[in-house]
Coordinates of C-alpha atoms and ligand atoms in Angstrom, one line a residue:
M278 CA -1.9 -1.8 27.7
V279 CA -0.4 -5.3 27.2
R280 CA -2.8 -8.0 28.0
T281 CA -1.7 -11.5 28.7
E282 CA -5.0 -13.3 29.1
P283 CA -7.5 -14.1 26.4
F284 CA -9.7 -11.1 25.7
T285 CA -13.3 -11.1 26.9
P286 CA -15.7 -8.4 25.8
S287 CA -16.6 -5.7 28.3
T288 CA -13.4 -6.0 30.3
I289 CA -12.2 -2.6 29.1
E290 CA -13.8 0.5 30.4
P291 CA -13.6 3.1 27.6
G292 CA -13.5 5.9 30.2
T293 CA -10.1 4.7 31.3
A294 CA -8.5 5.0 27.9
P295 CA -6.7 8.0 26.5
T296 CA -8.9 9.7 23.9
G297 CA -8.0 11.6 20.8
P298 CA -9.4 15.1 20.1
G299 CA -12.5 13.6 18.5
G300 CA -13.2 11.7 21.8
I301 CA -12.6 8.2 20.5
P302 CA -10.7 6.1 23.1
Q303 CA -7.4 5.0 21.7
R304 CA -7.9 1.5 23.0
R305 CA -9.4 -1.7 21.8
V306 CA -13.0 -2.0 23.2
L307 CA -15.2 -4.9 22.4
R308 CA -18.8 -4.4 23.4
T309 CA -20.4 -7.2 21.3
E310 CA -19.2 -10.2 19.5
L311 CA -17.9 -9.4 16.1
P312 CA -19.8 -8.8 13.9
G313 CA -22.4 -7.2 16.2
P314 CA -26.1 -7.0 15.5
R315 CA -26.0 -3.7 13.6
S316 CA -23.2 -5.0 11.4
R317 CA -25.1 -8.2 10.7
E318 CA -28.2 -6.1 9.7
L319 CA -26.1 -4.1 7.3
A320 CA -24.6 -7.2 5.9
K321 CA -28.1 -8.4 5.1
R322 CA -29.0 -5.2 3.3
R323 CA -25.7 -5.3 1.4
T324 CA -26.5 -8.6 -0.2
Q325 CA -29.5 -7.0 -1.8
A326 CA -27.8 -3.8 -2.8
V327 CA -24.1 -4.2 -3.4
A328 CA -22.7 -6.2 -6.4
P329 CA -21.1 -9.4 -5.1
G330 CA -18.0 -8.8 -7.1
V331 CA -17.0 -6.2 -4.5
S332 CA -15.9 -7.9 -1.3
S333 CA -14.7 -6.7 2.2
T334 CA -12.0 -8.0 4.5
L335 CA -13.8 -7.1 7.8
P336 CA -17.1 -8.5 9.0
V337 CA -18.0 -5.2 10.7
Y338 CA -19.3 -1.9 9.3
I339 CA -17.5 1.2 10.3
G340 CA -19.2 4.2 11.9
S341 CA -16.3 6.4 12.8
A342 CA -12.5 6.4 13.2
E343 CA -9.7 8.3 14.9
G344 CA -6.0 7.9 15.2
A345 CA -5.4 4.1 15.0
I346 CA -8.9 3.1 16.1
V347 CA -11.9 2.3 13.9
V348 CA -15.2 2.2 15.6
D349 CA -17.9 -0.1 14.2
V350 CA -21.6 0.6 14.1
D351 CA -22.1 -1.5 17.3
G352 CA -19.5 0.7 19.2
N353 CA -16.6 -1.8 19.1
C354 CA -13.3 -0.1 18.8
L355 CA -10.8 -2.0 16.6
I356 CA -7.1 -1.5 16.4
D357 CA -6.3 -0.6 12.8
L358 CA -3.1 -2.3 11.5
G359 CA -4.2 -1.9 7.9
S360 CA -4.8 1.9 7.4
G361 CA -7.4 1.1 4.7
I362 CA -4.5 -0.5 2.7
A363 CA -1.8 2.0 3.5
V364 CA -3.9 5.1 3.1
T365 CA -4.5 6.7 6.5
S366 CA -0.8 6.8 7.2
V367 CA -1.1 10.0 9.3
G368 CA -3.9 8.4 11.3
H369 CA -7.7 8.7 11.0
A370 CA -9.4 12.1 11.4
V371 CA -6.2 14.0 12.1
P372 CA -7.3 17.5 13.2
E373 CA -5.0 19.3 10.8
V374 CA -6.4 17.3 7.8
V375 CA -10.0 17.5 9.0
E376 CA -9.7 21.3 9.4
A377 CA -8.1 21.7 5.9
V378 CA -10.8 19.7 4.3
R379 CA -13.6 21.6 6.1
E380 CA -12.1 24.9 5.1
Q381 CA -11.7 23.9 1.4
V382 CA -15.2 22.4 1.2
G383 CA -16.6 25.7 2.5
R384 CA -14.7 27.6 -0.3
F385 CA -15.3 25.4 -3.3
T386 CA -15.3 21.7 -4.0
H387 CA -14.7 21.5 -7.7
T388 CA -14.0 23.6 -10.8
C389 CA -12.0 21.0 -12.7
F390 CA -8.3 22.0 -13.0
M391 CA -8.6 21.8 -16.8
V392 CA -11.3 24.5 -16.7
G393 CA -10.5 26.7 -13.7
P394 CA -7.1 26.0 -12.1
Y395 CA -6.4 26.6 -8.4
E396 CA -3.4 26.9 -6.1
G397 CA -3.8 23.6 -4.2
Y398 CA -3.1 21.6 -7.3
V399 CA 0.0 23.6 -8.0
E400 CA 1.2 23.2 -4.5
V401 CA 0.7 19.5 -4.3
C402 CA 2.7 19.2 -7.6
E403 CA 5.5 21.4 -6.1
R404 CA 5.7 19.1 -3.1
L405 CA 5.8 16.0 -5.2
N406 CA 8.5 17.5 -7.3
S407 CA 10.7 18.2 -4.3
L408 CA 9.9 15.1 -2.2
T409 CA 10.3 12.4 -4.8
P410 CA 13.8 10.9 -5.3
G411 CA 16.3 13.0 -7.2
T412 CA 17.2 16.7 -7.3
H413 CA 16.6 17.1 -11.1
A414 CA 13.9 19.3 -12.6
K415 CA 10.5 17.6 -12.3
T416 CA 6.8 18.2 -13.1
S417 CA 3.7 16.4 -11.9
A418 CA 0.1 15.7 -12.9
L419 CA -2.7 14.6 -10.5
F420 CA -5.3 11.9 -10.8
N421 CA -7.9 10.0 -8.8
S422 CA -6.5 6.6 -8.1
G423 CA -3.3 4.6 -8.2
A424 CA -4.4 2.7 -11.3
E425 CA -5.0 6.0 -13.1
A426 CA -1.5 7.2 -12.2
V427 CA 0.1 4.0 -13.5
E428 CA -1.9 4.3 -16.7
N429 CA -0.6 7.8 -17.2
A430 CA 2.9 6.8 -16.4
V431 CA 2.7 4.3 -19.3
K432 CA 1.2 7.0 -21.6
V433 CA 4.0 9.4 -20.8
A434 CA 6.7 6.7 -21.2
R435 CA 5.4 5.6 -24.6
R436 CA 5.0 9.1 -25.8
A437 CA 8.4 10.3 -24.6
T438 CA 10.4 7.3 -25.9
G439 CA 8.4 6.5 -29.0
R440 CA 8.6 2.8 -27.9
E441 CA 5.8 0.5 -26.9
V442 CA 6.8 -2.3 -24.5
V443 CA 6.3 -2.1 -20.7
V444 CA 8.3 -4.5 -18.7
A445 CA 6.4 -5.7 -15.5
F446 CA 7.3 -8.2 -12.9
D447 CA 6.0 -11.4 -11.5
H448 CA 3.8 -10.8 -8.4
A449 CA 3.2 -7.2 -9.5
Y450 CA 0.0 -5.3 -8.7
H451 CA -0.8 -2.1 -10.5
G452 CA -4.6 -1.8 -10.5
R453 CA -7.9 -3.0 -11.9
T454 CA -8.3 -1.0 -15.1
N455 CA -7.7 -2.8 -18.4
L456 CA -4.1 -1.7 -18.8
T457 CA -3.2 -2.1 -15.1
M458 CA -4.9 -5.6 -15.1
A459 CA -2.5 -6.4 -17.9
L460 CA 0.4 -5.1 -15.7
T461 CA -0.8 -7.1 -12.7
A462 CA 0.5 -10.6 -12.4
K463 CA -2.2 -12.5 -10.4
N464 CA -5.1 -13.9 -12.2
L465 CA -7.6 -14.6 -9.4
P466 CA -9.3 -12.4 -8.3
Y467 CA -8.0 -9.5 -10.4
K468 CA -8.1 -10.7 -14.0
D469 CA -10.1 -13.9 -14.4
G470 CA -12.6 -13.6 -17.2
F471 CA -12.0 -9.8 -17.7
G472 CA -9.7 -10.0 -20.8
P473 CA -8.6 -9.4 -23.4
F474 CA -6.1 -7.1 -21.9
A475 CA -4.1 -4.2 -23.3
G476 CA -1.0 -5.4 -25.2
G477 CA 2.6 -4.4 -25.1
V478 CA 3.3 -5.8 -21.6
H479 CA 6.2 -8.2 -21.1
R480 CA 6.5 -10.0 -17.7
V481 CA 9.7 -11.1 -16.1
P482 CA 10.8 -12.7 -12.8
M483 CA 11.0 -10.6 -9.7
S484 CA 13.8 -10.7 -7.1
Y485 CA 12.0 -12.8 -4.4
P486 CA 14.8 -13.8 -1.9
L487 CA 12.8 -16.4 0.0
R488 CA 11.9 -18.2 -3.2
D489 CA 15.0 -17.5 -5.4
P490 CA 17.9 -19.9 -5.6
E491 CA 19.8 -19.5 -2.3
G492 CA 22.4 -16.7 -2.4
M493 CA 21.1 -15.1 -5.6
T494 CA 22.1 -11.5 -5.4
G495 CA 20.0 -8.5 -6.5
A496 CA 22.3 -8.0 -9.5
E497 CA 21.9 -11.7 -10.5
A498 CA 18.1 -11.5 -10.2
A499 CA 18.2 -8.3 -12.4
R500 CA 20.3 -10.1 -15.0
R501 CA 17.9 -13.0 -15.0
A502 CA 15.0 -10.6 -15.8
L503 CA 16.8 -8.4 -18.2
E504 CA 18.4 -11.2 -20.2
L505 CA 14.8 -12.3 -21.0
V506 CA 13.9 -8.8 -22.1
E507 CA 16.9 -8.5 -24.3
R508 CA 16.3 -11.9 -25.9
Q509 CA 12.5 -11.9 -26.2
V510 CA 11.7 -8.2 -26.8
G511 CA 14.9 -6.4 -27.6
A512 CA 16.1 -3.5 -25.4
A513 CA 15.4 -0.9 -28.1
R514 CA 11.6 -1.6 -28.0
V515 CA 11.3 -1.0 -24.2
A516 CA 9.5 2.2 -23.2
C517 CA 9.7 1.6 -19.5
V518 CA 10.5 -0.9 -16.7
L519 CA 7.7 -0.6 -14.2
I520 CA 8.3 -1.8 -10.6
E521 CA 7.0 -1.5 -7.1
P522 CA 10.2 -1.0 -5.1
I523 CA 8.6 -3.1 -2.4
Q524 CA 5.7 -5.1 -3.8
G525 CA 2.4 -4.6 -2.1
E526 CA -0.5 -6.9 -3.0
G527 CA 1.9 -9.4 -4.4
G528 CA 3.2 -10.2 -0.9
F529 CA 5.4 -7.4 0.5
V530 CA 8.3 -8.8 -1.5
V531 CA 11.4 -6.9 -0.8
P532 CA 13.9 -7.4 -3.7
A533 CA 17.5 -8.3 -2.8
P534 CA 19.9 -5.3 -2.4
G535 CA 21.3 -4.3 -5.8
F536 CA 18.2 -5.3 -7.8
L537 CA 16.7 -1.9 -8.2
P538 CA 20.0 -0.2 -8.9
A539 CA 20.8 -2.7 -11.6
L540 CA 17.4 -2.1 -13.3
S541 CA 18.0 1.6 -13.1
Q542 CA 21.4 1.3 -14.7
W543 CA 20.0 -0.9 -17.5
C544 CA 17.3 1.6 -18.2
A545 CA 19.8 4.4 -18.4
E546 CA 22.0 2.4 -20.8
S547 CA 19.1 1.3 -23.1
G548 CA 17.1 4.5 -23.2
A549 CA 14.1 3.0 -21.3
L550 CA 12.5 4.8 -18.4
L551 CA 12.4 3.4 -14.9
V552 CA 9.0 3.8 -13.4
A553 CA 8.6 3.3 -9.7
D554 CA 5.1 2.5 -8.5
E555 CA 5.2 4.0 -5.0
V556 CA 1.4 3.9 -4.6
Q557 CA 1.6 1.6 -1.6
S558 CA 5.3 2.0 -0.5
G559 CA 5.4 5.8 -0.7
F560 CA 4.9 8.7 1.7
C561 CA 6.9 7.6 4.8
R562 CA 5.5 4.1 4.9
T563 CA 8.9 2.4 4.7
G564 CA 10.8 4.8 6.9
D565 CA 11.8 7.1 4.0
W566 CA 9.7 9.5 1.9
F567 CA 9.8 6.8 -0.8
A568 CA 11.0 3.2 -0.8
C569 CA 13.4 4.0 -3.7
D570 CA 15.4 6.2 -1.3
D571 CA 16.7 3.3 0.6
E572 CA 19.2 2.4 -2.1
G573 CA 19.4 5.9 -3.6
V574 CA 17.6 4.8 -6.8
V575 CA 16.3 7.7 -8.8
P576 CA 13.4 6.7 -11.1
D577 CA 12.5 8.7 -14.2
L578 CA 8.8 8.5 -13.3
V579 CA 7.1 7.9 -9.9
T580 CA 3.5 7.1 -9.2
T581 CA 1.9 8.0 -5.9
A582 CA -1.6 7.7 -4.3
K583 CA -2.9 6.2 -1.1
G584 CA -1.0 7.9 1.8
I585 CA -0.7 11.2 0.0
G586 CA -4.4 12.2 0.5
A587 CA -5.0 10.9 4.1
G588 CA -8.1 9.2 2.8
M589 CA -9.2 11.6 0.1
P590 CA -8.8 10.2 -3.3
L591 CA -5.7 11.6 -4.9
A592 CA -2.9 10.2 -7.0
G593 CA 0.2 11.7 -8.7
L594 CA 2.6 11.1 -11.5
T595 CA 5.9 12.9 -11.1
G596 CA 8.6 12.8 -13.7
R597 CA 11.7 14.3 -15.2
A598 CA 10.7 17.7 -16.7
E599 CA 12.2 16.8 -20.0
V600 CA 10.2 13.5 -20.1
M601 CA 6.9 15.0 -19.0
E602 CA 7.2 17.9 -21.5
K603 CA 7.1 15.4 -24.4
V604 CA 3.3 15.2 -23.9
H605 CA 1.2 17.7 -25.9
A606 CA -1.1 20.1 -24.0
G607 CA -4.4 18.3 -23.3
G608 CA -2.8 14.9 -23.5
L609 CA -3.2 14.3 -19.7
G610 CA -6.1 15.1 -17.4
G611 CA -9.6 14.1 -16.2
T612 CA -12.6 15.7 -14.6
F613 CA -11.8 15.1 -11.0
G614 CA -8.0 14.6 -11.0
G615 CA -6.4 16.8 -8.4
N616 CA -9.7 17.7 -6.7
P617 CA -9.3 20.8 -4.5
V618 CA -10.5 19.1 -1.4
A619 CA -8.2 16.1 -1.9
C620 CA -5.3 18.6 -2.5
A621 CA -6.1 20.5 0.7
A622 CA -6.0 17.1 2.6
A623 CA -2.7 16.2 0.9
I624 CA -1.0 19.4 1.8
A625 CA -2.1 19.0 5.5
A626 CA -1.1 15.3 5.4
I627 CA 2.4 16.1 4.0
D628 CA 2.9 18.9 6.6
T629 CA 1.9 16.4 9.4
M630 CA 4.3 13.7 8.0
R631 CA 7.1 16.2 8.2
S632 CA 6.3 17.9 11.5
S633 CA 5.7 14.6 13.3
D634 CA 8.6 12.8 11.6
L635 CA 6.4 10.0 10.4
A636 CA 9.3 8.5 8.5
G637 CA 11.1 8.1 11.8
A638 CA 7.9 6.7 13.3
A639 CA 7.7 4.1 10.5
R640 CA 11.3 3.0 11.3
R641 CA 10.4 2.6 15.0
I642 CA 7.2 0.7 14.1
G643 CA 9.3 -1.6 12.0
R644 CA 11.7 -2.4 14.9
V645 CA 8.8 -3.1 17.2
I646 CA 7.1 -5.4 14.7
G647 CA 10.4 -7.2 14.1
E648 CA 11.0 -7.7 17.8
R649 CA 7.5 -9.2 18.3
L650 CA 7.2 -11.3 15.2
D651 CA 10.8 -12.6 14.6
P652 CA 10.5 -15.1 17.5
L653 CA 7.5 -16.7 15.6
V654 CA 9.6 -17.6 12.5
G655 CA 10.0 -21.4 12.5
E656 CA 8.6 -21.7 16.1
P657 CA 6.0 -23.2 15.8
P658 CA 6.8 -24.2 12.2
G659 CA 4.7 -22.5 9.5
I660 CA 6.1 -19.0 9.1
A661 CA 8.9 -19.0 6.5
E662 CA 10.0 -15.4 7.2
R663 CA 9.1 -12.0 8.5
R664 CA 10.0 -9.3 6.0
G665 CA 9.4 -5.7 5.1
R666 CA 10.8 -2.3 5.8
G667 CA 9.5 0.3 8.3
A668 CA 5.8 0.1 8.8
M669 CA 5.3 -2.2 5.8
Q670 CA 5.8 -5.6 7.3
A671 CA 4.6 -9.1 6.7
I672 CA 4.9 -12.8 7.6
E673 CA 4.7 -15.5 4.9
L674 CA 2.8 -18.7 5.9
V675 CA 4.0 -22.1 4.4
V676 CA 3.3 -25.7 5.0
P677 CA 5.8 -26.7 7.7
G678 CA 9.1 -28.1 6.4
S679 CA 8.5 -26.7 2.9
L680 CA 8.0 -23.5 0.9
E681 CA 4.5 -24.5 -0.2
P682 CA 2.3 -21.5 0.4
D683 CA -0.4 -22.0 3.1
P684 CA -3.2 -19.5 2.3
K685 CA -5.6 -21.3 4.7
A686 CA -3.4 -20.7 7.7
A687 CA -3.1 -17.0 6.7
A688 CA -6.8 -16.7 6.4
R689 CA -7.4 -18.4 9.7
I690 CA -4.9 -16.2 11.5
A691 CA -6.4 -13.0 10.0
S692 CA -10.0 -14.0 10.9
A693 CA -8.9 -14.8 14.5
C694 CA -7.4 -11.3 14.7
H695 CA -10.5 -9.7 13.2
A696 CA -12.7 -11.6 15.8
E697 CA -10.5 -10.1 18.5
G698 CA -10.8 -6.5 17.2
V699 CA -7.5 -6.2 15.4
V700 CA -7.5 -5.3 11.7
V701 CA -4.8 -7.1 9.7
L702 CA -4.7 -7.7 5.9
T703 CA -3.6 -10.6 3.8
C704 CA -1.8 -10.5 0.5
G705 CA 0.6 -12.5 -1.7
S706 CA 0.4 -14.3 -5.1
W707 CA -0.9 -17.3 -3.2
G708 CA -2.8 -15.3 -0.5
N709 CA -0.5 -16.7 2.2
V710 CA 1.0 -13.5 3.5
I711 CA -0.3 -11.5 6.5
R712 CA 0.7 -7.8 6.2
L713 CA 0.8 -5.0 8.6
L714 CA 0.3 -1.4 7.6
P715 CA -0.5 0.5 10.8
P716 CA -1.1 4.3 10.8
L717 CA 2.4 5.8 11.4
S718 CA 1.0 7.8 14.3
I719 CA 0.0 4.6 16.2
S720 CA 1.1 4.6 19.9
D721 CA 3.5 1.9 21.1
E722 CA 0.8 0.7 23.4
L723 CA -1.8 0.1 20.7
L724 CA 0.8 -1.4 18.4
E725 CA 2.0 -3.8 21.1
E726 CA -1.5 -4.8 21.9
G727 CA -2.4 -5.5 18.3
L728 CA 0.8 -7.5 17.8
E729 CA 0.1 -9.5 20.9
V730 CA -3.3 -10.5 19.5
L731 CA -1.6 -11.4 16.2
V732 CA 1.1 -13.5 17.9
R733 CA -1.5 -15.4 20.0
A734 CA -3.6 -16.0 16.9
A735 CA -0.6 -17.3 14.9
R736 CA 0.5 -19.6 17.7
G737 CA -3.0 -20.9 18.1
V738 CA -3.6 -21.6 14.5
L739 CA -0.1 -23.0 13.8
A740 CA -0.2 -25.3 16.9
G741 CA -3.7 -26.6 16.1
Ligands
LIG898 N1 -0.2 0.2 -7.5 C1 1.5 -0.6 -5.9 O1 -0.8 -1.1 -4.2 C2 -3.5 -0.5 -4.9 C3 -5.6 -2.6 -4.2 C4 -6.8 -3.1 -3.5 P1 -5.9 2.2 -6.8 N2 -3.4 -1.5 -4.0 C5 -4.7 -1.9 -3.3 C6 -7.7 -3.9 -4.4 O2 -7.8 -5.1 -4.3 O3 -8.2 -3.2 -5.3 C7 -2.3 -0.2 -5.8 C8 -1.0 -0.6 -5.4 C9 0.1 -0.3 -6.3 C10 -1.4 0.6 -7.9 C11 -2.5 0.4 -7.1 C12 -3.8 0.8 -7.6 O4 -4.3 1.9 -6.8 O5 -5.9 3.5 -6.0 O6 -6.6 1.1 -6.1 O7 -6.3 2.3 -8.2

């Protein structure tokens, strides 16, 4: 339902809303102010128990979730336009995934693939090998998190090339472990005081059309980066060029067309490997199976996580068979990597993505978001652009009349949305970007309602 008046709690009767199979109404329902009393109680307990270094976006605590709705412990139903940072792409508590997980938990939860192997692991690898870009022979290995997959991509690239240097980009985000902190660009909050960091990382400028010289093409931006690599490092020392085909935490930066193909060509010519970090952009999020598919770029190695497991922790590294086979037996692994329950969830999630055409859904979501948010650009002033692909969309907030980042405006808009029961996330090197990552199964009605709240919040903050 599209609402035109300011929302007041208790105006929605949950009984009138369509419900999912789990009985949770697929509607925004606010029963208390946010955060409600039970959330506030938990927040108090948290301050005694949880390390303050771990922070949360939302002021509410979640009790259950279904589809595109998360329900807090006070019974408020929030529209989820964040998917737990691009994870529940198939939606929360999808019956197929729930059933697959239940069934697997009842059979066995763990043997360690390095001790007693099982079919689910093999099947997830088969699917990764066939779905990732390129028709060449590939093999895969499974891990627990995106950071771990990236760490292993670097291990494989160094081992396979006998070279050391990893080229990473400005605004990149690759994780919170020591090596992936080194690969991540932004100091606060990710790196400050946590060094020294792993060596062998060389950072170069990203293609960032909004902030690059006007008219700079993707090929020119690639030349700007690679010229630095050639001059400061030497092409022959580069093991791999690591890139998020659309940057996530760094601000949903979409490189200019031609940038990724130029990097790919340079890698092929100089014997370096192209590693695509598709942890956030992969698995239908951008309207293709992978963001690299848009320009037909075929990386040598691909990292995946987040959306693959529908919320169960699972990550993958997929690469050219002849590259992956350079690693000696026992060189890759880990106790929990490719956990059988997570694999069962992934198989069900991938089946759902295919049967429900969630890539097509992502493209449709992208069109709706564009239609609703494009009129905001420049009017009122303060939004420099709306950008993204498929269901990975963002607006960048700036001080009117300039490109100076405005993180305060982004934070105020995001909190206004949260107070109205719509989950949006911020990102960006300056924290001035609001990003949308809805579940790909979200209904048009819910999406429209969430966007309407966002538009109203943005207009309110930017006018004031
Ligand atoms: N590569 C492209 O987006 C995780 C991080 C949230 P993990 N992004 C969300 C936070 O503040 O910790 C991410 C990513 C890309 C790697 C990672 C790391 O994935 O599963 O969080 O380790």
